[in-house]
Amino acid sequence: MGTSSLPQPTLPPHARIFARPDVWMEGDAITQFTRVAELPGCVRAAGMPDLHSGRGPIGAAFAFEERVLPYLVGGDAGCGVLLFATTASPRAVDKLERRVRTAMDEDLLEDCDPLEVFDACWHKGAKGLTEVAHVPDDIAAMAERECALDLVPSGDPAAYRDPSHGRALGSIGSGNHFAEITRVTEVRDEATADAMGLEKGGLVALVHTGSRGLGAQIGRRYGDATLTGEAIDVYLADLAGAVRFAQANRFLVACRLLRALAALRRDKVRGVLDIVHNTIRREDIAGCPVWIHRKGAAPASRGEATVVLGSRGAPSWVLLGHGHEGALASVAHGAGRRMTRTEARAKLATRYKRAELGRTAHGGRIVCDDADLLYEEHPDAYKPIEPVVASLVDEGLAAPIASLVPLVTVKQ
């Protein structure tokens, strides 16, 4: 595979990176991935073509026997992607941008008690919003149809119960998170796409967010601990609360986009897909139960749809998972960074004028008031999406269903 010119470590026999030779790979990320794969108890490690370094490797899945390492999930526990396929009518991009800006400025839960909101979403996810007083009727009606997550019961929220978490719900967050209205531009698997409500030319609300400050607080609490025995159960109950909270956050951000599309009604939604790519789950490998740690790795069981995110200047892809056991039934969660944020600000500020950053090469619009973030999240700071998706397809991890090209992207 493509790497930096520095010598790279030899991967242990139970570890593999699924990337074609034309996918650039950060040397530090490979080193970090290898170190985790060599930890006691790790029985399988799968690096994705979007692998890059962080506190722990991002774009990777690890299987451990009888131990859990919370830092591998990191402070963005429960981060994932929510997709709403709509029947919304096409609109001029400029008008759509104005509608999105208005929707993003609304206080969706202004009359709600933030602690009541927090408690409901911690325990029941998006569906919990139906039990909160003064939630707007259109949002409550949509939440009523949301699916409960298949998780252990959430733990005691006392250590995290803060009104700031409730007030944060419905916000995107910083970094690589975004909300986006996209158009289906290419369909490769018509039958599966149709079953998901995806049709060529259709408009899709796409949201990538996590658990905001709640996940960071949980991450600080557990630090670099390695958990065994009953300590695993305690952490997983806290993690379940964060995952449910993150689901509710994605849902509320998506409600903003649906309002902008005049589609915040169940009869305007043709299909929904919600996946979590930062979490830990008990799964089987060859009949043996293990703890699968996913950080920036989207689940892709056989026959399960998943999403690989592009940058704001490149399409995202909906894929059909193949349940590849060697890849721990996972795929990349996005294109993956090729520049640090510091590098992107320094290099791209000399390449692009600030005024150029509000539009993309394919005519999309960017809603963002943070100049630094515009440079940090510029498409040039990311790997091209095409070889990333091609790696997943060529290695038999998934098959393409449809591509989504962004029309309006919101960053905060």
C-alpha positions as semicolon CSV with decimal commas, in nm:
position;residue;x (nm);y (nm);z (nm)
1;M;0,000;0,000;0,000
2;G;0,103;0,360;-0,033
3;T;0,275;0,485;0,282
4;S;0,520;0,747;0,393
5;S;0,881;0,676;0,302
6;L;0,972;0,574;0,657
7;P;1,019;0,202;0,736
8;Q;0,692;0,046;0,850
9;P;0,640;-0,217;1,120
10;T;0,556;-0,574;1,027
11;L;0,195;-0,654;1,106
12;P;0,126;-0,949;1,336
13;P;-0,036;-1,249;1,164
14;H;-0,382;-1,171;1,303
15;A;-0,380;-0,813;1,168
16;R;-0,449;-0,684;0,820
17;I;-0,503;-0,348;0,651
18;F;-0,757;-0,356;0,371
19;A;-0,630;-0,096;0,127
20;R;-0,525;-0,097;-0,237
21;P;-0,173;0,017;-0,330
22;D;-0,306;0,349;-0,460
23;V;-0,447;0,447;-0,118
24;W;-0,206;0,678;0,063
25;M;-0,144;0,556;0,417
26;E;0,001;0,754;0,705
27;G;0,307;0,587;0,854
28;D;0,221;0,689;1,211
29;A;-0,124;0,537;1,172
30;I;0,021;0,200;1,070
31;T;0,256;0,209;1,369
32;Q;-0,030;0,293;1,604
33;F;-0,249;0,021;1,452
34;T;0,028;-0,235;1,493
35;R;0,084;-0,147;1,859
36;V;-0,282;-0,202;1,940
37;A;-0,289;-0,528;1,745
38;E;0,003;-0,651;1,958
39;L;-0,169;-0,579;2,289
40;P;-0,253;-0,879;2,511
41;G;-0,590;-1,027;2,427
42;C;-0,616;-0,890;2,073
43;V;-0,707;-1,180;1,846
44;R;-0,787;-0,991;1,526
45;A;-0,722;-0,641;1,392
46;A;-0,866;-0,489;1,075
47;G;-0,737;-0,159;0,940
48;M;-0,954;0,022;0,690
49;P;-0,836;0,226;0,391
50;D;-0,925;0,543;0,584
51;L;-0,686;0,450;0,866
52;H;-0,528;0,753;1,034
53;S;-0,385;0,829;1,374
54;G;-0,553;0,979;1,678
55;R;-0,546;0,901;2,047
56;G;-0,608;0,551;1,919
57;P;-0,613;0,440;1,555
58;I;-0,910;0,580;1,361
59;G;-1,051;0,368;1,082
60;A;-0,995;0,032;1,249
61;A;-1,170;-0,253;1,427
62;F;-1,014;-0,477;1,692
63;A;-1,133;-0,800;1,853
64;F;-1,028;-0,865;2,213
65;E;-1,094;-1,164;2,433
66;E;-1,218;-1,096;2,786
67;R;-1,110;-0,732;2,797
68;V;-1,236;-0,393;2,688
69;L;-1,028;-0,081;2,616
70;P;-1,251;0,230;2,628
71;Y;-0,983;0,459;2,483
72;L;-1,010;0,273;2,152
73;V;-1,361;0,416;2,118
74;G;-1,240;0,754;2,240
75;G;-1,433;1,060;2,346
76;D;-1,685;1,049;2,062
77;A;-1,869;0,741;2,183
78;G;-2,171;0,655;1,974
79;C;-2,069;0,863;1,673
80;G;-2,236;0,747;1,355
81;V;-2,440;0,833;1,049
82;L;-2,813;0,886;1,003
83;L;-2,967;0,885;0,657
84;F;-3,322;0,989;0,565
85;A;-3,424;0,921;0,205
86;T;-3,701;1,167;0,122
87;T;-3,964;1,240;-0,140
88;A;-3,881;1,613;-0,120
89;S;-3,908;1,812;-0,440
90;P;-3,589;1,949;-0,596
91;R;-3,506;2,311;-0,516
92;A;-3,251;2,560;-0,643
93;V;-2,933;2,521;-0,440
94;D;-2,927;2,887;-0,336
95;K;-3,281;2,863;-0,199
96;L;-3,199;2,535;-0,029
97;E;-2,897;2,693;0,137
98;R;-3,112;2,974;0,277
99;R;-3,366;2,726;0,412
100;V;-3,092;2,520;0,574
101;R;-2,941;2,827;0,741
102;T;-3,281;2,915;0,887
103;A;-3,338;2,559;1,010
104;M;-2,996;2,539;1,173
105;D;-3,064;2,858;1,368
106;E;-3,388;2,729;1,521
107;D;-3,397;2,624;1,887
108;L;-3,581;2,297;1,846
109;L;-3,631;2,228;2,216
110;E;-3,648;2,581;2,355
111;D;-3,947;2,506;2,579
112;C;-3,811;2,175;2,709
113;D;-3,632;2,107;3,038
114;P;-3,273;2,014;2,935
115;L;-3,239;1,764;3,221
116;E;-3,563;1,595;3,121
117;V;-3,434;1,583;2,765
118;F;-3,103;1,434;2,879
119;D;-3,265;1,167;3,095
120;A;-3,508;1,062;2,822
121;C;-3,242;1,033;2,552
122;W;-2,986;0,866;2,780
123;H;-3,231;0,585;2,853
124;K;-3,433;0,558;2,529
125;G;-3,249;0,740;2,252
126;A;-3,447;0,937;1,996
127;K;-3,767;0,759;2,095
128;G;-3,735;0,910;2,441
129;L;-3,820;1,250;2,295
130;T;-4,182;1,139;2,273
131;E;-4,194;1,146;2,655
132;V;-4,052;1,498;2,696
133;A;-4,292;1,782;2,760
134;H;-4,316;2,057;2,497
135;V;-4,129;1,873;2,220
136;P;-4,272;2,011;1,892
137;D;-4,545;1,790;1,748
138;D;-4,370;1,724;1,416
139;I;-4,053;1,610;1,593
140;A;-4,243;1,393;1,841
141;A;-4,434;1,227;1,558
142;M;-4,110;1,141;1,379
143;A;-3,947;1,020;1,702
144;E;-4,239;0,786;1,768
145;R;-4,133;0,581;1,466
146;E;-3,765;0,563;1,559
147;C;-3,622;0,220;1,635
148;A;-3,493;0,132;1,980
149;L;-3,126;0,038;1,977
150;D;-3,025;-0,320;2,052
151;L;-2,807;-0,242;2,353
152;V;-2,778;-0,327;2,719
153;P;-2,979;-0,094;2,944
154;S;-2,813;0,243;2,997
155;G;-2,631;0,288;3,326
156;D;-2,690;0,532;3,607
157;P;-2,666;0,880;3,449
158;A;-2,595;1,059;3,780
159;A;-2,226;1,117;3,706
160;Y;-2,309;1,277;3,370
161;R;-2,640;1,450;3,444
162;D;-2,576;1,806;3,337
163;P;-2,817;2,048;3,164
164;S;-2,543;2,140;2,918
165;H;-2,574;1,795;2,761
166;G;-2,947;1,837;2,711
167;R;-2,895;2,180;2,559
168;A;-2,633;2,040;2,321
169;L;-2,877;1,799;2,160
170;G;-2,953;1,889;1,802
171;S;-2,609;2,038;1,734
172;I;-2,348;1,900;1,497
173;G;-2,028;1,952;1,690
174;S;-1,684;2,033;1,558
175;G;-1,418;1,835;1,375
176;N;-1,530;1,612;1,089
177;H;-1,897;1,610;1,190
178;F;-2,148;1,758;0,948
179;A;-2,508;1,776;0,833
180;E;-2,577;1,755;0,463
181;I;-2,849;1,754;0,205
182;T;-2,738;1,529;-0,077
183;R;-2,870;1,405;-0,408
184;V;-2,861;1,043;-0,522
185;T;-2,651;1,065;-0,837
186;E;-2,562;0,706;-0,919
187;V;-2,737;0,379;-0,840
188;R;-2,539;0,056;-0,874
189;D;-2,781;-0,185;-0,704
190;E;-3,132;-0,083;-0,806
191;A;-3,321;-0,345;-0,605
192;T;-3,145;-0,267;-0,276
193;A;-3,157;0,107;-0,338
194;D;-3,530;0,090;-0,404
195;A;-3,585;-0,108;-0,084
196;M;-3,402;0,169;0,105
197;G;-3,602;0,445;-0,061
198;L;-3,306;0,567;-0,264
199;E;-3,382;0,668;-0,620
200;K;-3,169;0,856;-0,870
201;G;-3,219;1,229;-0,827
202;G;-3,382;1,187;-0,487
203;L;-3,285;1,415;-0,197
204;V;-3,131;1,265;0,115
205;A;-3,067;1,415;0,458
206;L;-2,732;1,286;0,586
207;V;-2,600;1,353;0,938
208;H;-2,264;1,260;1,091
209;T;-2,252;1,340;1,463
210;G;-2,176;1,183;1,798
211;S;-2,251;1,228;2,166
212;R;-2,103;1,578;2,193
213;G;-1,952;1,661;2,534
214;L;-2,113;1,358;2,697
215;G;-1,886;1,113;2,514
216;A;-1,582;1,321;2,602
217;Q;-1,683;1,315;2,969
218;I;-1,718;0,937;2,964
219;G;-1,384;0,908;2,787
220;R;-1,213;1,112;3,060
221;R;-1,370;0,901;3,332
222;Y;-1,228;0,574;3,197
223;G;-0,903;0,711;3,054
224;D;-0,653;0,447;2,944
225;A;-0,798;0,170;3,160
226;T;-0,812;-0,191;3,046
227;L;-1,134;-0,339;3,181
228;T;-1,211;-0,697;3,273
229;G;-1,489;-0,878;3,458
230;E;-1,768;-0,669;3,610
231;A;-1,592;-0,344;3,519
232;I;-1,678;-0,419;3,156
233;D;-2,048;-0,426;3,237
234;V;-2,031;-0,090;3,413
235;Y;-1,855;0,075;3,121
236;L;-2,084;-0,081;2,859
237;A;-2,388;0,053;3,044
238;D;-2,236;0,404;3,033
239;L;-2,144;0,352;2,668
240;A;-2,502;0,246;2,592
241;G;-2,626;0,575;2,737
242;A;-2,382;0,767;2,518
243;V;-2,481;0,571;2,206
244;R;-2,851;0,637;2,270
245;F;-2,778;1,005;2,333
246;A;-2,580;1,023;2,008
247;Q;-2,868;0,861;1,820
248;A;-3,103;1,129;1,955
249;N;-2,857;1,399;1,856
250;R;-2,835;1,273;1,497
251;F;-3,212;1,253;1,483
252;L;-3,262;1,613;1,595
253;V;-3,001;1,746;1,352
254;A;-3,173;1,549;1,075
255;C;-3,505;1,707;1,176
256;R;-3,351;2,045;1,094
257;L;-3,261;1,927;0,745
258;L;-3,603;1,771;0,695
259;R;-3,767;2,101;0,790
260;A;-3,551;2,276;0,531
261;L;-3,677;2,022;0,277
262;A;-4,040;2,055;0,395
263;A;-4,017;1,682;0,465
264;L;-4,050;1,654;0,843
265;R;-4,336;1,405;0,806
266;R;-4,330;1,029;0,792
267;D;-4,509;1,029;0,455
268;K;-4,220;1,234;0,313
269;V;-3,956;0,980;0,423
270;R;-3,899;0,674;0,204
271;G;-3,625;0,510;0,408
272;V;-3,405;0,547;0,714
273;L;-3,060;0,411;0,798
274;D;-2,879;0,475;1,127
275;I;-2,538;0,322;1,196
276;V;-2,285;0,362;1,478
277;H;-1,916;0,354;1,393
278;N;-1,763;0,432;1,737
279;T;-1,864;0,162;1,984
280;I;-1,790;-0,178;2,139
281;R;-2,012;-0,483;2,092
282;R;-2,006;-0,852;2,180
283;E;-1,987;-1,046;1,855
284;D;-1,867;-1,387;1,739
285;I;-1,561;-1,479;1,537
286;A;-1,570;-1,839;1,416
287;G;-1,821;-1,915;1,690
288;C;-1,615;-1,757;1,968
289;P;-1,747;-1,446;2,148
290;V;-1,515;-1,145;2,146
291;W;-1,538;-0,773;2,214
292;I;-1,533;-0,587;1,882
293;H;-1,397;-0,232;1,922
294;R;-1,488;-0,005;1,630
295;K;-1,339;0,341;1,598
296;G;-1,423;0,506;1,269
297;A;-1,521;0,165;1,133
298;A;-1,877;0,120;1,012
299;P;-2,050;-0,213;1,078
300;A;-2,111;-0,413;0,760
301;S;-2,268;-0,749;0,839
302;R;-2,383;-0,960;0,547
303;G;-2,683;-0,799;0,383
304;E;-2,659;-0,489;0,605
305;A;-2,647;-0,145;0,445
306;T;-2,380;0,095;0,562
307;V;-2,234;0,434;0,468
308;V;-1,882;0,547;0,379
309;L;-1,863;0,925;0,403
310;G;-1,695;1,144;0,146
311;S;-1,566;1,494;0,206
312;R;-1,782;1,798;0,131
313;G;-1,633;1,794;-0,219
314;A;-1,680;1,423;-0,285
315;P;-1,972;1,181;-0,277
316;S;-2,060;0,953;0,011
317;W;-2,140;0,593;-0,075
318;V;-2,411;0,364;0,054
319;L;-2,276;0,008;0,050
320;L;-2,412;-0,339;0,117
321;G;-2,201;-0,526;0,369
322;H;-2,068;-0,875;0,305
323;G;-1,992;-0,967;0,667
324;H;-1,622;-1,021;0,588
325;E;-1,492;-1,208;0,894
326;G;-1,130;-1,101;0,843
327;A;-1,243;-0,737;0,846
328;L;-1,460;-0,798;1,153
329;A;-1,771;-0,730;0,945
330;S;-1,665;-0,367;0,911
331;V;-1,582;-0,110;0,644
332;A;-1,426;0,237;0,641
333;H;-1,643;0,512;0,785
334;G;-1,510;0,776;0,547
335;A;-1,233;0,886;0,317
336;G;-0,983;0,943;0,599
337;R;-0,755;1,238;0,658
338;R;-0,429;1,288;0,472
339;M;-0,341;1,617;0,645
340;T;-0,353;1,711;1,010
341;R;-0,567;2,011;1,091
342;T;-0,257;2,223;1,146
343;E;-0,114;2,116;0,810
344;A;-0,442;2,186;0,634
345;R;-0,466;2,539;0,772
346;A;-0,106;2,618;0,680
347;K;-0,102;2,462;0,332
348;L;-0,451;2,536;0,207
349;A;-0,466;2,897;0,321
350;T;-0,198;2,973;0,063
351;R;-0,379;2,769;-0,202
352;Y;-0,737;2,895;-0,163
353;K;-0,889;3,231;-0,081
354;R;-1,147;3,243;0,197
355;A;-1,412;3,356;-0,051
356;E;-1,360;3,038;-0,254
357;L;-1,447;2,805;0,032
358;G;-1,824;2,856;0,032
359;R;-1,875;2,648;-0,282
360;T;-1,754;2,311;-0,401
361;A;-1,630;2,207;-0,742
362;H;-1,962;2,035;-0,820
363;G;-2,172;2,339;-0,723
364;G;-2,250;2,254;-0,362
365;R;-2,276;2,514;-0,086
366;I;-2,097;2,521;0,249
367;V;-2,265;2,668;0,557
368;C;-1,984;2,743;0,802
369;D;-1,871;3,061;0,977
370;D;-1,542;2,923;1,109
371;A;-1,261;3,004;0,862
372;D;-1,016;2,764;1,028
373;L;-1,265;2,478;1,006
374;L;-1,323;2,549;0,638
375;Y;-0,955;2,490;0,572
376;E;-0,922;2,198;0,816
377;E;-1,215;2,017;0,655
378;H;-1,134;2,108;0,295
379;P;-1,157;1,813;0,053
380;D;-0,782;1,841;-0,012
381;A;-0,722;1,747;0,355
382;Y;-0,884;1,408;0,290
383;K;-0,798;1,108;0,079
384;P;-0,992;1,066;-0,245
385;I;-1,304;0,861;-0,178
386;E;-1,286;0,652;-0,497
387;P;-0,985;0,431;-0,409
388;V;-1,114;0,395;-0,053
389;V;-1,447;0,255;-0,173
390;A;-1,272;0,051;-0,444
391;S;-1,053;-0,109;-0,176
392;L;-1,360;-0,222;0,018
393;V;-1,523;-0,360;-0,296
394;D;-1,209;-0,530;-0,432
395;E;-1,139;-0,696;-0,095
396;G;-1,494;-0,829;-0,075
397;L;-1,599;-0,627;0,229
398;A;-1,902;-0,465;0,062
399;A;-2,070;-0,380;-0,267
400;P;-2,186;-0,036;-0,386
401;I;-2,553;0,057;-0,370
402;A;-2,567;0,430;-0,447
403;S;-2,366;0,751;-0,431
404;L;-2,477;1,074;-0,262
405;V;-2,335;1,405;-0,384
406;P;-2,362;1,695;-0,136
407;L;-2,575;1,996;-0,225
408;V;-2,555;2,187;0,106
409;T;-2,306;2,096;0,380
410;V;-2,323;2,240;0,731
411;K;-2,015;2,253;0,954
412;Q;-1,997;2,399;1,305
